Amino acid sequence: MQNWERLTRQANRAYSNHAFSDAVELNQQALTQAEMSFDDDFYRDAESAVAAAAVSFLNIAESYTALGDFVSANTQYENAVNFLQAIIVRPDLDGEQRGLIMRTATHIRFEWELFSQSYSKHVSTQSKVLMQALSNAVSSSDTMVHH
């Protein structure tokens, strides 16, 4: 957890200084730390382990939003929900742990809904642009292969 805390503080400083790309990178490193030690941390202190992962996902989404990369931000909300869904199906969870995960998932869904209300048009537009670019790249590579 110490590495996670250090990386998260650095990410918060980067965000405050409008270094949003650095904030994304540092928060992704923090998330990796949280995920790598999650099982051990969860059984020692479930609340801290779940909070660390959730905070990292939300911070990454916020940094992507500040960069104007709304598709990547949206993906982080989705990843956060998927992460929690993978945990809640564990058969060895007790009621308190399940409740913690449900409350955290509800909070993330609420944040995601607020994001969606504000940026859904941007997500849609960027998705279309990305799909068109991908389509053009595939067409271009097909043309190169056939020559």
PDB file of N, CA, C and O in Angstrom, residues 14-92:
ATOM      1  N   ALA A  14       0.786  15.877 -10.065  1.00  0.00           N
ATOM      2  CA  ALA A  14       0.839  16.064 -11.520  1.00  0.00           C
ATOM      3  C   ALA A  14      -0.489  16.642 -12.019  1.00  0.00           C
ATOM      4  O   ALA A  14      -0.506  17.583 -12.825  1.00  0.00           O
ATOM      5  N   TYR A  15      -1.590  16.096 -11.542  1.00  0.00           N
ATOM      6  CA  TYR A  15      -2.916  16.579 -11.949  1.00  0.00           C
ATOM      7  C   TYR A  15      -3.077  18.053 -11.561  1.00  0.00           C
ATOM      8  O   TYR A  15      -3.530  18.869 -12.368  1.00  0.00           O
ATOM      9  N   SER A  16      -2.704  18.387 -10.344  1.00  0.00           N
ATOM     10  CA  SER A  16      -2.801  19.770  -9.860  1.00  0.00           C
ATOM     11  C   SER A  16      -1.978  20.722 -10.716  1.00  0.00           C
ATOM     12  O   SER A  16      -2.333  21.890 -10.880  1.00  0.00           O
ATOM     13  N   ASN A  17      -0.878  20.217 -11.255  1.00  0.00           N
ATOM     14  CA  ASN A  17       0.002  21.028 -12.112  1.00  0.00           C
ATOM     15  C   ASN A  17      -0.404  20.952 -13.587  1.00  0.00           C
ATOM     16  O   ASN A  17       0.366  21.361 -14.458  1.00  0.00           O
ATOM     17  N   HIS A  18      -1.566  20.382 -13.857  1.00  0.00           N
ATOM     18  CA  HIS A  18      -2.105  20.242 -15.220  1.00  0.00           C
ATOM     19  C   HIS A  18      -1.236  19.353 -16.104  1.00  0.00           C
ATOM     20  O   HIS A  18      -1.287  19.462 -17.330  1.00  0.00           O
ATOM     21  N   ALA A  19      -0.457  18.472 -15.488  1.00  0.00           N
ATOM     22  CA  ALA A  19       0.332  17.477 -16.228  1.00  0.00           C
ATOM     23  C   ALA A  19      -0.517  16.203 -16.285  1.00  0.00           C
ATOM     24  O   ALA A  19      -0.229  15.200 -15.622  1.00  0.00           O
ATOM     25  N   PHE A  20      -1.587  16.258 -17.074  1.00  0.00           N
ATOM     26  CA  PHE A  20      -2.596  15.205 -17.046  1.00  0.00           C
ATOM     27  C   PHE A  20      -2.086  13.874 -17.597  1.00  0.00           C
ATOM     28  O   PHE A  20      -2.471  12.820 -17.100  1.00  0.00           O
ATOM     29  N   SER A  21      -1.228  13.914 -18.607  1.00  0.00           N
ATOM     30  CA  SER A  21      -0.655  12.663 -19.129  1.00  0.00           C
ATOM     31  C   SER A  21       0.193  11.981 -18.062  1.00  0.00           C
ATOM     32  O   SER A  21       0.137  10.759 -17.906  1.00  0.00           O
ATOM     33  N   ASP A  22       0.976  12.777 -17.333  1.00  0.00           N
ATOM     34  CA  ASP A  22       1.770  12.221 -16.232  1.00  0.00           C
ATOM     35  C   ASP A  22       0.847  11.659 -15.149  1.00  0.00           C
ATOM     36  O   ASP A  22       1.125  10.606 -14.569  1.00  0.00           O
ATOM     37  N   ALA A  23      -0.247  12.352 -14.887  1.00  0.00           N
ATOM     38  CA  ALA A  23      -1.208  11.886 -13.881  1.00  0.00           C
ATOM     39  C   ALA A  23      -1.803  10.544 -14.294  1.00  0.00           C
ATOM     40  O   ALA A  23      -1.936   9.636 -13.459  1.00  0.00           O
ATOM     41  N   VAL A  24      -2.131  10.384 -15.582  1.00  0.00           N
ATOM     42  CA  VAL A  24      -2.654   9.099 -16.070  1.00  0.00           C
ATOM     43  C   VAL A  24      -1.621   8.008 -15.820  1.00  0.00           C
ATOM     44  O   VAL A  24      -1.932   6.961 -15.259  1.00  0.00           O
ATOM     45  N   GLU A  25      -0.392   8.270 -16.242  1.00  0.00           N
ATOM     46  CA  GLU A  25       0.661   7.266 -16.111  1.00  0.00           C
ATOM     47  C   GLU A  25       0.917   6.880 -14.656  1.00  0.00           C
ATOM     48  O   GLU A  25       1.001   5.695 -14.321  1.00  0.00           O
ATOM     49  N   LEU A  26       1.015   7.864 -13.770  1.00  0.00           N
ATOM     50  CA  LEU A  26       1.261   7.586 -12.350  1.00  0.00           C
ATOM     51  C   LEU A  26       0.080   6.854 -11.717  1.00  0.00           C
ATOM     52  O   LEU A  26       0.271   5.928 -10.917  1.00  0.00           O
ATOM     53  N   ASN A  27      -1.142   7.256 -12.076  1.00  0.00           N
ATOM     54  CA  ASN A  27      -2.317   6.556 -11.548  1.00  0.00           C
ATOM     55  C   ASN A  27      -2.397   5.130 -12.074  1.00  0.00           C
ATOM     56  O   ASN A  27      -2.831   4.225 -11.355  1.00  0.00           O
ATOM     57  N   GLN A  28      -1.972   4.912 -13.319  1.00  0.00           N
ATOM     58  CA  GLN A  28      -1.953   3.537 -13.851  1.00  0.00           C
ATOM     59  C   GLN A  28      -0.922   2.694 -13.100  1.00  0.00           C
ATOM     60  O   GLN A  28      -1.172   1.525 -12.807  1.00  0.00           O
ATOM     61  N   GLN A  29       0.221   3.289 -12.772  1.00  0.00           N
ATOM     62  CA  GLN A  29       1.216   2.576 -11.969  1.00  0.00           C
ATOM     63  C   GLN A  29       0.659   2.260 -10.578  1.00  0.00           C
ATOM     64  O   GLN A  29       0.860   1.157 -10.056  1.00  0.00           O
ATOM     65  N   ALA A  30      -0.057   3.219  -9.998  1.00  0.00           N
ATOM     66  CA  ALA A  30      -0.674   2.999  -8.683  1.00  0.00           C
ATOM     67  C   ALA A  30      -1.710   1.878  -8.769  1.00  0.00           C
ATOM     68  O   ALA A  30      -1.769   1.008  -7.885  1.00  0.00           O
ATOM     69  N   LEU A  31      -2.506   1.876  -9.834  1.00  0.00           N
ATOM     70  CA  LEU A  31      -3.513   0.826 -10.018  1.00  0.00           C
ATOM     71  C   LEU A  31      -2.840  -0.542 -10.145  1.00  0.00           C
ATOM     72  O   LEU A  31      -3.296  -1.517  -9.556  1.00  0.00           O
ATOM     73  N   THR A  32      -1.761  -0.595 -10.899  1.00  0.00           N
ATOM     74  CA  THR A  32      -1.022  -1.860 -11.038  1.00  0.00           C
ATOM     75  C   THR A  32      -0.551  -2.343  -9.671  1.00  0.00           C
ATOM     76  O   THR A  32      -0.669  -3.532  -9.355  1.00  0.00           O
ATOM     77  N   GLN A  33      -0.044  -1.437  -8.843  1.00  0.00           N
ATOM     78  CA  GLN A  33       0.378  -1.788  -7.486  1.00  0.00           C
ATOM     79  C   GLN A  33      -0.809  -2.332  -6.683  1.00  0.00           C
ATOM     80  O   GLN A  33      -0.693  -3.351  -6.007  1.00  0.00           O
ATOM     81  N   ALA A  34      -1.931  -1.637  -6.771  1.00  0.00           N
ATOM     82  CA  ALA A  34      -3.125  -2.050  -6.023  1.00  0.00           C
ATOM     83  C   ALA A  34      -3.597  -3.421  -6.478  1.00  0.00           C
ATOM     84  O   ALA A  34      -3.986  -4.258  -5.661  1.00  0.00           O
ATOM     85  N   GLU A  35      -3.562  -3.665  -7.793  1.00  0.00           N
ATOM     86  CA  GLU A  35      -4.021  -4.958  -8.332  1.00  0.00           C
ATOM     87  C   GLU A  35      -3.061  -6.089  -7.967  1.00  0.00           C
ATOM     88  O   GLU A  35      -3.492  -7.195  -7.657  1.00  0.00           O
ATOM     89  N   MET A  36      -1.752  -5.801  -8.022  1.00  0.00           N
ATOM     90  CA  MET A  36      -0.768  -6.857  -7.738  1.00  0.00           C
ATOM     91  C   MET A  36      -0.857  -7.348  -6.292  1.00  0.00           C
ATOM     92  O   MET A  36      -0.675  -8.531  -6.034  1.00  0.00           O
ATOM     93  N   SER A  37      -1.122  -6.444  -5.376  1.00  0.00           N
ATOM     94  CA  SER A  37      -1.171  -6.834  -3.968  1.00  0.00           C
ATOM     95  C   SER A  37      -2.603  -6.980  -3.462  1.00  0.00           C
ATOM     96  O   SER A  37      -2.826  -7.144  -2.259  1.00  0.00           O
ATOM     97  N   PHE A  38      -3.579  -6.947  -4.376  1.00  0.00           N
ATOM     98  CA  PHE A  38      -4.981  -6.883  -3.968  1.00  0.00           C
ATOM     99  C   PHE A  38      -5.399  -8.047  -3.077  1.00  0.00           C
ATOM    100  O   PHE A  38      -6.009  -7.838  -2.026  1.00  0.00           O
ATOM    101  N   ASP A  39      -5.090  -9.276  -3.483  1.00  0.00           N
ATOM    102  CA  ASP A  39      -5.567 -10.427  -2.711  1.00  0.00           C
ATOM    103  C   ASP A  39      -5.051 -10.389  -1.278  1.00  0.00           C
ATOM    104  O   ASP A  39      -5.827 -10.547  -0.334  1.00  0.00           O
ATOM    105  N   ASP A  40      -3.760 -10.159  -1.106  1.00  0.00           N
ATOM    106  CA  ASP A  40      -3.198 -10.088   0.247  1.00  0.00           C
ATOM    107  C   ASP A  40      -3.798  -8.924   1.018  1.00  0.00           C
ATOM    108  O   ASP A  40      -4.208  -9.069   2.172  1.00  0.00           O
ATOM    109  N   ASP A  41      -3.839  -7.748   0.379  1.00  0.00           N
ATOM    110  CA  ASP A  41      -4.364  -6.557   1.045  1.00  0.00           C
ATOM    111  C   ASP A  41      -5.840  -6.718   1.394  1.00  0.00           C
ATOM    112  O   ASP A  41      -6.286  -6.292   2.460  1.00  0.00           O
ATOM    113  N   PHE A  42      -6.609  -7.360   0.496  1.00  0.00           N
ATOM    114  CA  PHE A  42      -8.047  -7.514   0.700  1.00  0.00           C
ATOM    115  C   PHE A  42      -8.338  -8.320   1.964  1.00  0.00           C
ATOM    116  O   PHE A  42      -9.234  -7.970   2.729  1.00  0.00           O
ATOM    117  N   TYR A  43      -7.587  -9.379   2.172  1.00  0.00           N
ATOM    118  CA  TYR A  43      -7.868 -10.214   3.345  1.00  0.00           C
ATOM    119  C   TYR A  43      -7.298  -9.618   4.634  1.00  0.00           C
ATOM    120  O   TYR A  43      -7.740  -9.972   5.717  1.00  0.00           O
ATOM    121  N   ARG A  44      -6.388  -8.663   4.500  1.00  0.00           N
ATOM    122  CA  ARG A  44      -5.887  -7.937   5.676  1.00  0.00           C
ATOM    123  C   ARG A  44      -6.789  -6.758   6.007  1.00  0.00           C
ATOM    124  O   ARG A  44      -7.118  -6.524   7.171  1.00  0.00           O
ATOM    125  N   ASP A  45      -7.166  -5.993   4.966  1.00  0.00           N
ATOM    126  CA  ASP A  45      -7.962  -4.783   5.159  1.00  0.00           C
ATOM    127  C   ASP A  45      -8.773  -4.536   3.889  1.00  0.00           C
ATOM    128  O   ASP A  45      -8.344  -3.798   2.989  1.00  0.00           O
ATOM    129  N   ALA A  46      -9.925  -5.175   3.809  1.00  0.00           N
ATOM    130  CA  ALA A  46     -10.744  -5.139   2.592  1.00  0.00           C
ATOM    131  C   ALA A  46     -11.089  -3.711   2.181  1.00  0.00           C
ATOM    132  O   ALA A  46     -11.014  -3.361   1.006  1.00  0.00           O
ATOM    133  N   GLU A  47     -11.436  -2.891   3.139  1.00  0.00           N
ATOM    134  CA  GLU A  47     -11.864  -1.527   2.830  1.00  0.00           C
ATOM    135  C   GLU A  47     -10.749  -0.733   2.147  1.00  0.00           C
ATOM    136  O   GLU A  47     -10.979  -0.062   1.131  1.00  0.00           O
ATOM    137  N   SER A  48      -9.535  -0.823   2.671  1.00  0.00           N
ATOM    138  CA  SER A  48      -8.405  -0.098   2.071  1.00  0.00           C
ATOM    139  C   SER A  48      -8.069  -0.631   0.688  1.00  0.00           C
ATOM    140  O   SER A  48      -7.773   0.144  -0.231  1.00  0.00           O
ATOM    141  N   ALA A  49      -8.100  -1.943   0.517  1.00  0.00           N
ATOM    142  CA  ALA A  49      -7.759  -2.547  -0.774  1.00  0.00           C
ATOM    143  C   ALA A  49      -8.765  -2.146  -1.849  1.00  0.00           C
ATOM    144  O   ALA A  49      -8.383  -1.771  -2.964  1.00  0.00           O
ATOM    145  N   VAL A  50     -10.047  -2.211  -1.523  1.00  0.00           N
ATOM    146  CA  VAL A  50     -11.096  -1.847  -2.482  1.00  0.00           C
ATOM    147  C   VAL A  50     -11.032  -0.346  -2.775  1.00  0.00           C
ATOM    148  O   VAL A  50     -11.130   0.075  -3.935  1.00  0.00           O
ATOM    149  N   ALA A  51     -10.829   0.455  -1.738  1.00  0.00           N
ATOM    150  CA  ALA A  51     -10.749   1.913  -1.925  1.00  0.00           C
ATOM    151  C   ALA A  51      -9.569   2.279  -2.819  1.00  0.00           C
ATOM    152  O   ALA A  51      -9.705   3.139  -3.700  1.00  0.00           O
ATOM    153  N   ALA A  52      -8.420   1.636  -2.620  1.00  0.00           N
ATOM    154  CA  ALA A  52      -7.238   1.950  -3.428  1.00  0.00           C
ATOM    155  C   ALA A  52      -7.512   1.695  -4.911  1.00  0.00           C
ATOM    156  O   ALA A  52      -7.223   2.545  -5.767  1.00  0.00           O
ATOM    157  N   ALA A  53      -8.074   0.547  -5.220  1.00  0.00           N
ATOM    158  CA  ALA A  53      -8.372   0.228  -6.621  1.00  0.00           C
ATOM    159  C   ALA A  53      -9.395   1.212  -7.182  1.00  0.00           C
ATOM    160  O   ALA A  53      -9.212   1.751  -8.281  1.00  0.00           O
ATOM    161  N   ALA A  54     -10.460   1.463  -6.442  1.00  0.00           N
ATOM    162  CA  ALA A  54     -11.514   2.364  -6.918  1.00  0.00           C
ATOM    163  C   ALA A  54     -10.974   3.774  -7.151  1.00  0.00           C
ATOM    164  O   ALA A  54     -11.250   4.388  -8.191  1.00  0.00           O
ATOM    165  N   VAL A  55     -10.190   4.276  -6.207  1.00  0.00           N
ATOM    166  CA  VAL A  55      -9.610   5.615  -6.341  1.00  0.00           C
ATOM    167  C   VAL A  55      -8.727   5.686  -7.584  1.00  0.00           C
ATOM    168  O   VAL A  55      -8.778   6.657  -8.346  1.00  0.00           O
ATOM    169  N   SER A  56      -7.933   4.653  -7.818  1.00  0.00           N
ATOM    170  CA  SER A  56      -7.059   4.655  -8.994  1.00  0.00           C
ATOM    171  C   SER A  56      -7.863   4.700 -10.283  1.00  0.00           C
ATOM    172  O   SER A  56      -7.567   5.499 -11.182  1.00  0.00           O
ATOM    173  N   PHE A  57      -8.876   3.848 -10.389  1.00  0.00           N
ATOM    174  CA  PHE A  57      -9.717   3.865 -11.594  1.00  0.00           C
ATOM    175  C   PHE A  57     -10.354   5.246 -11.801  1.00  0.00           C
ATOM    176  O   PHE A  57     -10.352   5.783 -12.914  1.00  0.00           O
ATOM    177  N   LEU A  58     -10.910   5.816 -10.727  1.00  0.00           N
ATOM    178  CA  LEU A  58     -11.581   7.113 -10.839  1.00  0.00           C
ATOM    179  C   LEU A  58     -10.589   8.225 -11.168  1.00  0.00           C
ATOM    180  O   LEU A  58     -10.897   9.124 -11.968  1.00  0.00           O
ATOM    181  N   ASN A  59      -9.398   8.171 -10.575  1.00  0.00           N
ATOM    182  CA  ASN A  59      -8.385   9.182 -10.871  1.00  0.00           C
ATOM    183  C   ASN A  59      -7.930   9.109 -12.327  1.00  0.00           C
ATOM    184  O   ASN A  59      -7.704  10.135 -12.968  1.00  0.00           O
ATOM    185  N   ILE A  60      -7.777   7.897 -12.838  1.00  0.00           N
ATOM    186  CA  ILE A  60      -7.388   7.741 -14.242  1.00  0.00           C
ATOM    187  C   ILE A  60      -8.489   8.318 -15.135  1.00  0.00           C
ATOM    188  O   ILE A  60      -8.209   9.061 -16.084  1.00  0.00           O
ATOM    189  N   ALA A  61      -9.738   8.000 -14.826  1.00  0.00           N
ATOM    190  CA  ALA A  61     -10.858   8.520 -15.614  1.00  0.00           C
ATOM    191  C   ALA A  61     -10.867  10.044 -15.584  1.00  0.00           C
ATOM    192  O   ALA A  61     -11.055  10.695 -16.629  1.00  0.00           O
ATOM    193  N   GLU A  62     -10.647  10.624 -14.430  1.00  0.00           N
ATOM    194  CA  GLU A  62     -10.644  12.078 -14.293  1.00  0.00           C
ATOM    195  C   GLU A  62      -9.501  12.707 -15.091  1.00  0.00           C
ATOM    196  O   GLU A  62      -9.673  13.749 -15.733  1.00  0.00           O
ATOM    197  N   SER A  63      -8.343  12.069 -15.082  1.00  0.00           N
ATOM    198  CA  SER A  63      -7.199  12.588 -15.836  1.00  0.00           C
ATOM    199  C   SER A  63      -7.453  12.510 -17.340  1.00  0.00           C
ATOM    200  O   SER A  63      -7.134  13.440 -18.086  1.00  0.00           O
ATOM    201  N   TYR A  64      -8.028  11.391 -17.797  1.00  0.00           N
ATOM    202  CA  TYR A  64      -8.371  11.280 -19.213  1.00  0.00           C
ATOM    203  C   TYR A  64      -9.407  12.335 -19.601  1.00  0.00           C
ATOM    204  O   TYR A  64      -9.342  12.914 -20.688  1.00  0.00           O
ATOM    205  N   THR A  65     -10.351  12.589 -18.722  1.00  0.00           N
ATOM    206  CA  THR A  65     -11.363  13.610 -18.987  1.00  0.00           C
ATOM    207  C   THR A  65     -10.693  14.967 -19.152  1.00  0.00           C
ATOM    208  O   THR A  65     -11.016  15.725 -20.080  1.00  0.00           O
ATOM    209  N   ALA A  66      -9.742  15.270 -18.273  1.00  0.00           N
ATOM    210  CA  ALA A  66      -9.026  16.547 -18.360  1.00  0.00           C
ATOM    211  C   ALA A  66      -8.240  16.650 -19.666  1.00  0.00           C
ATOM    212  O   ALA A  66      -8.078  17.745 -20.210  1.00  0.00           O
ATOM    213  N   LEU A  67      -7.778  15.516 -20.181  1.00  0.00           N
ATOM    214  CA  LEU A  67      -7.065  15.491 -21.462  1.00  0.00           C
ATOM    215  C   LEU A  67      -8.014  15.576 -22.663  1.00  0.00           C
ATOM    216  O   LEU A  67      -7.577  15.746 -23.795  1.00  0.00           O
ATOM    217  N   GLY A  68      -9.314  15.415 -22.403  1.00  0.00           N
ATOM    218  CA  GLY A  68     -10.289  15.407 -23.486  1.00  0.00           C
ATOM    219  C   GLY A  68     -10.412  14.056 -24.166  1.00  0.00           C
ATOM    220  O   GLY A  68     -11.012  13.947 -25.227  1.00  0.00           O
ATOM    221  N   ASP A  69      -9.861  13.020 -23.535  1.00  0.00           N
ATOM    222  CA  ASP A  69      -9.951  11.652 -24.073  1.00  0.00           C
ATOM    223  C   ASP A  69     -11.112  10.956 -23.365  1.00  0.00           C
ATOM    224  O   ASP A  69     -10.932  10.199 -22.413  1.00  0.00           O
ATOM    225  N   PHE A  70     -12.318  11.237 -23.855  1.00  0.00           N
ATOM    226  CA  PHE A  70     -13.529  10.790 -23.181  1.00  0.00           C
ATOM    227  C   PHE A  70     -13.778   9.295 -23.349  1.00  0.00           C
ATOM    228  O   PHE A  70     -14.352   8.663 -22.462  1.00  0.00           O
ATOM    229  N   VAL A  71     -13.332   8.715 -24.459  1.00  0.00           N
ATOM    230  CA  VAL A  71     -13.495   7.276 -24.664  1.00  0.00           C
ATOM    231  C   VAL A  71     -12.658   6.513 -23.625  1.00  0.00           C
ATOM    232  O   VAL A  71     -13.146   5.570 -22.995  1.00  0.00           O
ATOM    233  N   SER A  72     -11.416   6.938 -23.432  1.00  0.00           N
ATOM    234  CA  SER A  72     -10.558   6.269 -22.441  1.00  0.00           C
ATOM    235  C   SER A  72     -11.088   6.472 -21.029  1.00  0.00           C
ATOM    236  O   SER A  72     -11.030   5.558 -20.203  1.00  0.00           O
ATOM    237  N   ALA A  73     -11.610   7.654 -20.749  1.00  0.00           N
ATOM    238  CA  ALA A  73     -12.200   7.912 -19.430  1.00  0.00           C
ATOM    239  C   ALA A  73     -13.373   6.966 -19.189  1.00  0.00           C
ATOM    240  O   ALA A  73     -13.468   6.329 -18.133  1.00  0.00           O
ATOM    241  N   ASN A  74     -14.244   6.866 -20.175  1.00  0.00           N
ATOM    242  CA  ASN A  74     -15.407   5.982 -20.067  1.00  0.00           C
ATOM    243  C   ASN A  74     -14.967   4.534 -19.833  1.00  0.00           C
ATOM    244  O   ASN A  74     -15.566   3.810 -19.024  1.00  0.00           O
ATOM    245  N   THR A  75     -13.921   4.124 -20.519  1.00  0.00           N
ATOM    246  CA  THR A  75     -13.394   2.759 -20.362  1.00  0.00           C
ATOM    247  C   THR A  75     -12.936   2.504 -18.928  1.00  0.00           C
ATOM    248  O   THR A  75     -13.093   1.391 -18.413  1.00  0.00           O
ATOM    249  N   GLN A  76     -12.399   3.516 -18.273  1.00  0.00           N
ATOM    250  CA  GLN A  76     -11.938   3.335 -16.891  1.00  0.00           C
ATOM    251  C   GLN A  76     -13.109   3.058 -15.936  1.00  0.00           C
ATOM    252  O   GLN A  76     -12.986   2.238 -15.030  1.00  0.00           O
ATOM    253  N   TYR A  77     -14.221   3.737 -16.155  1.00  0.00           N
ATOM    254  CA  TYR A  77     -15.409   3.449 -15.335  1.00  0.00           C
ATOM    255  C   TYR A  77     -15.850   2.006 -15.556  1.00  0.00           C
ATOM    256  O   TYR A  77     -16.159   1.280 -14.603  1.00  0.00           O
ATOM    257  N   GLU A  78     -15.867   1.600 -16.817  1.00  0.00           N
ATOM    258  CA  GLU A  78     -16.242   0.226 -17.152  1.00  0.00           C
ATOM    259  C   GLU A  78     -15.275  -0.773 -16.508  1.00  0.00           C
ATOM    260  O   GLU A  78     -15.696  -1.777 -15.930  1.00  0.00           O
ATOM    261  N   ASN A  79     -13.977  -0.490 -16.588  1.00  0.00           N
ATOM    262  CA  ASN A  79     -12.969  -1.374 -15.985  1.00  0.00           C
ATOM    263  C   ASN A  79     -13.147  -1.479 -14.471  1.00  0.00           C
ATOM    264  O   ASN A  79     -12.972  -2.549 -13.892  1.00  0.00           O
ATOM    265  N   ALA A  80     -13.488  -0.362 -13.843  1.00  0.00           N
ATOM    266  CA  ALA A  80     -13.687  -0.357 -12.390  1.00  0.00           C
ATOM    267  C   ALA A  80     -14.854  -1.261 -12.006  1.00  0.00           C
ATOM    268  O   ALA A  80     -14.749  -2.066 -11.065  1.00  0.00           O
ATOM    269  N   VAL A  81     -15.960  -1.135 -12.722  1.00  0.00           N
ATOM    270  CA  VAL A  81     -17.134  -1.978 -12.446  1.00  0.00           C
ATOM    271  C   VAL A  81     -16.792  -3.451 -12.688  1.00  0.00           C
ATOM    272  O   VAL A  81     -17.121  -4.315 -11.871  1.00  0.00           O
ATOM    273  N   ASN A  82     -16.097  -3.743 -13.783  1.00  0.00           N
ATOM    274  CA  ASN A  82     -15.708  -5.125 -14.085  1.00  0.00           C
ATOM    275  C   ASN A  82     -14.781  -5.690 -13.016  1.00  0.00           C
ATOM    276  O   ASN A  82     -14.892  -6.863 -12.638  1.00  0.00           O
ATOM    277  N   PHE A  83     -13.866  -4.868 -12.518  1.00  0.00           N
ATOM    278  CA  PHE A  83     -12.948  -5.278 -11.456  1.00  0.00           C
ATOM    279  C   PHE A  83     -13.742  -5.695 -10.212  1.00  0.00           C
ATOM    280  O   PHE A  83     -13.507  -6.759  -9.637  1.00  0.00           O
ATOM    281  N   LEU A  84     -14.700  -4.873  -9.824  1.00  0.00           N
ATOM    282  CA  LEU A  84     -15.511  -5.183  -8.641  1.00  0.00           C
ATOM    283  C   LEU A  84     -16.405  -6.397  -8.870  1.00  0.00           C
ATOM    284  O   LEU A  84     -16.604  -7.205  -7.959  1.00  0.00           O
ATOM    285  N   GLN A  85     -16.926  -6.541 -10.082  1.00  0.00           N
ATOM    286  CA  GLN A  85     -17.769  -7.706 -10.385  1.00  0.00           C
ATOM    287  C   GLN A  85     -16.964  -9.001 -10.288  1.00  0.00           C
ATOM    288  O   GLN A  85     -17.490 -10.027  -9.867  1.00  0.00           O
ATOM    289  N   ALA A  86     -15.691  -8.941 -10.651  1.00  0.00           N
ATOM    290  CA  ALA A  86     -14.841 -10.132 -10.560  1.00  0.00           C
ATOM    291  C   ALA A  86     -14.590 -10.514  -9.100  1.00  0.00           C
ATOM    292  O   ALA A  86     -14.409 -11.691  -8.785  1.00  0.00           O
ATOM    293  N   ILE A  87     -14.598  -9.540  -8.220  1.00  0.00           N
ATOM    294  CA  ILE A  87     -14.358  -9.813  -6.795  1.00  0.00           C
ATOM    295  C   ILE A  87     -15.616 -10.343  -6.121  1.00  0.00           C
ATOM    296  O   ILE A  87     -15.565 -11.285  -5.333  1.00  0.00           O
ATOM    297  N   ILE A  88     -16.758  -9.744  -6.435  1.00  0.00           N
ATOM    298  CA  ILE A  88     -17.983 -10.061  -5.691  1.00  0.00           C
ATOM    299  C   ILE A  88     -18.447 -11.498  -5.916  1.00  0.00           C
ATOM    300  O   ILE A  88     -19.200 -12.038  -5.110  1.00  0.00           O
ATOM    301  N   VAL A  89     -17.991 -12.142  -6.969  1.00  0.00           N
ATOM    302  CA  VAL A  89     -18.400 -13.526  -7.235  1.00  0.00           C
ATOM    303  C   VAL A  89     -17.553 -14.549  -6.466  1.00  0.00           C
ATOM    304  O   VAL A  89     -17.833 -15.742  -6.513  1.00  0.00           O
ATOM    305  N   ARG A  90     -16.543 -14.065  -5.750  1.00  0.00           N
ATOM    306  CA  ARG A  90     -15.723 -14.994  -4.974  1.00  0.00           C
ATOM    307  C   ARG A  90     -16.581 -15.689  -3.917  1.00  0.00           C
ATOM    308  O   ARG A  90     -17.326 -15.037  -3.181  1.00  0.00           O
ATOM    309  N   PRO A  91     -16.448 -16.996  -3.811  1.00  0.00           N
ATOM    310  CA  PRO A  91     -17.302 -17.727  -2.872  1.00  0.00           C
ATOM    311  C   PRO A  91     -16.925 -17.522  -1.401  1.00  0.00           C
ATOM    312  O   PRO A  91     -17.741 -17.759  -0.526  1.00  0.00           O
ATOM    313  N   ASP A  92     -15.705 -17.059  -1.125  1.00  0.00           N
ATOM    314  CA  ASP A  92     -15.245 -16.963   0.261  1.00  0.00           C
ATOM    315  C   ASP A  92     -15.484 -15.591   0.895  1.00  0.00           C
ATOM    316  O   ASP A  92     -14.991 -15.325   1.989  1.00  0.00           O
TER     317      ASP A  92
END
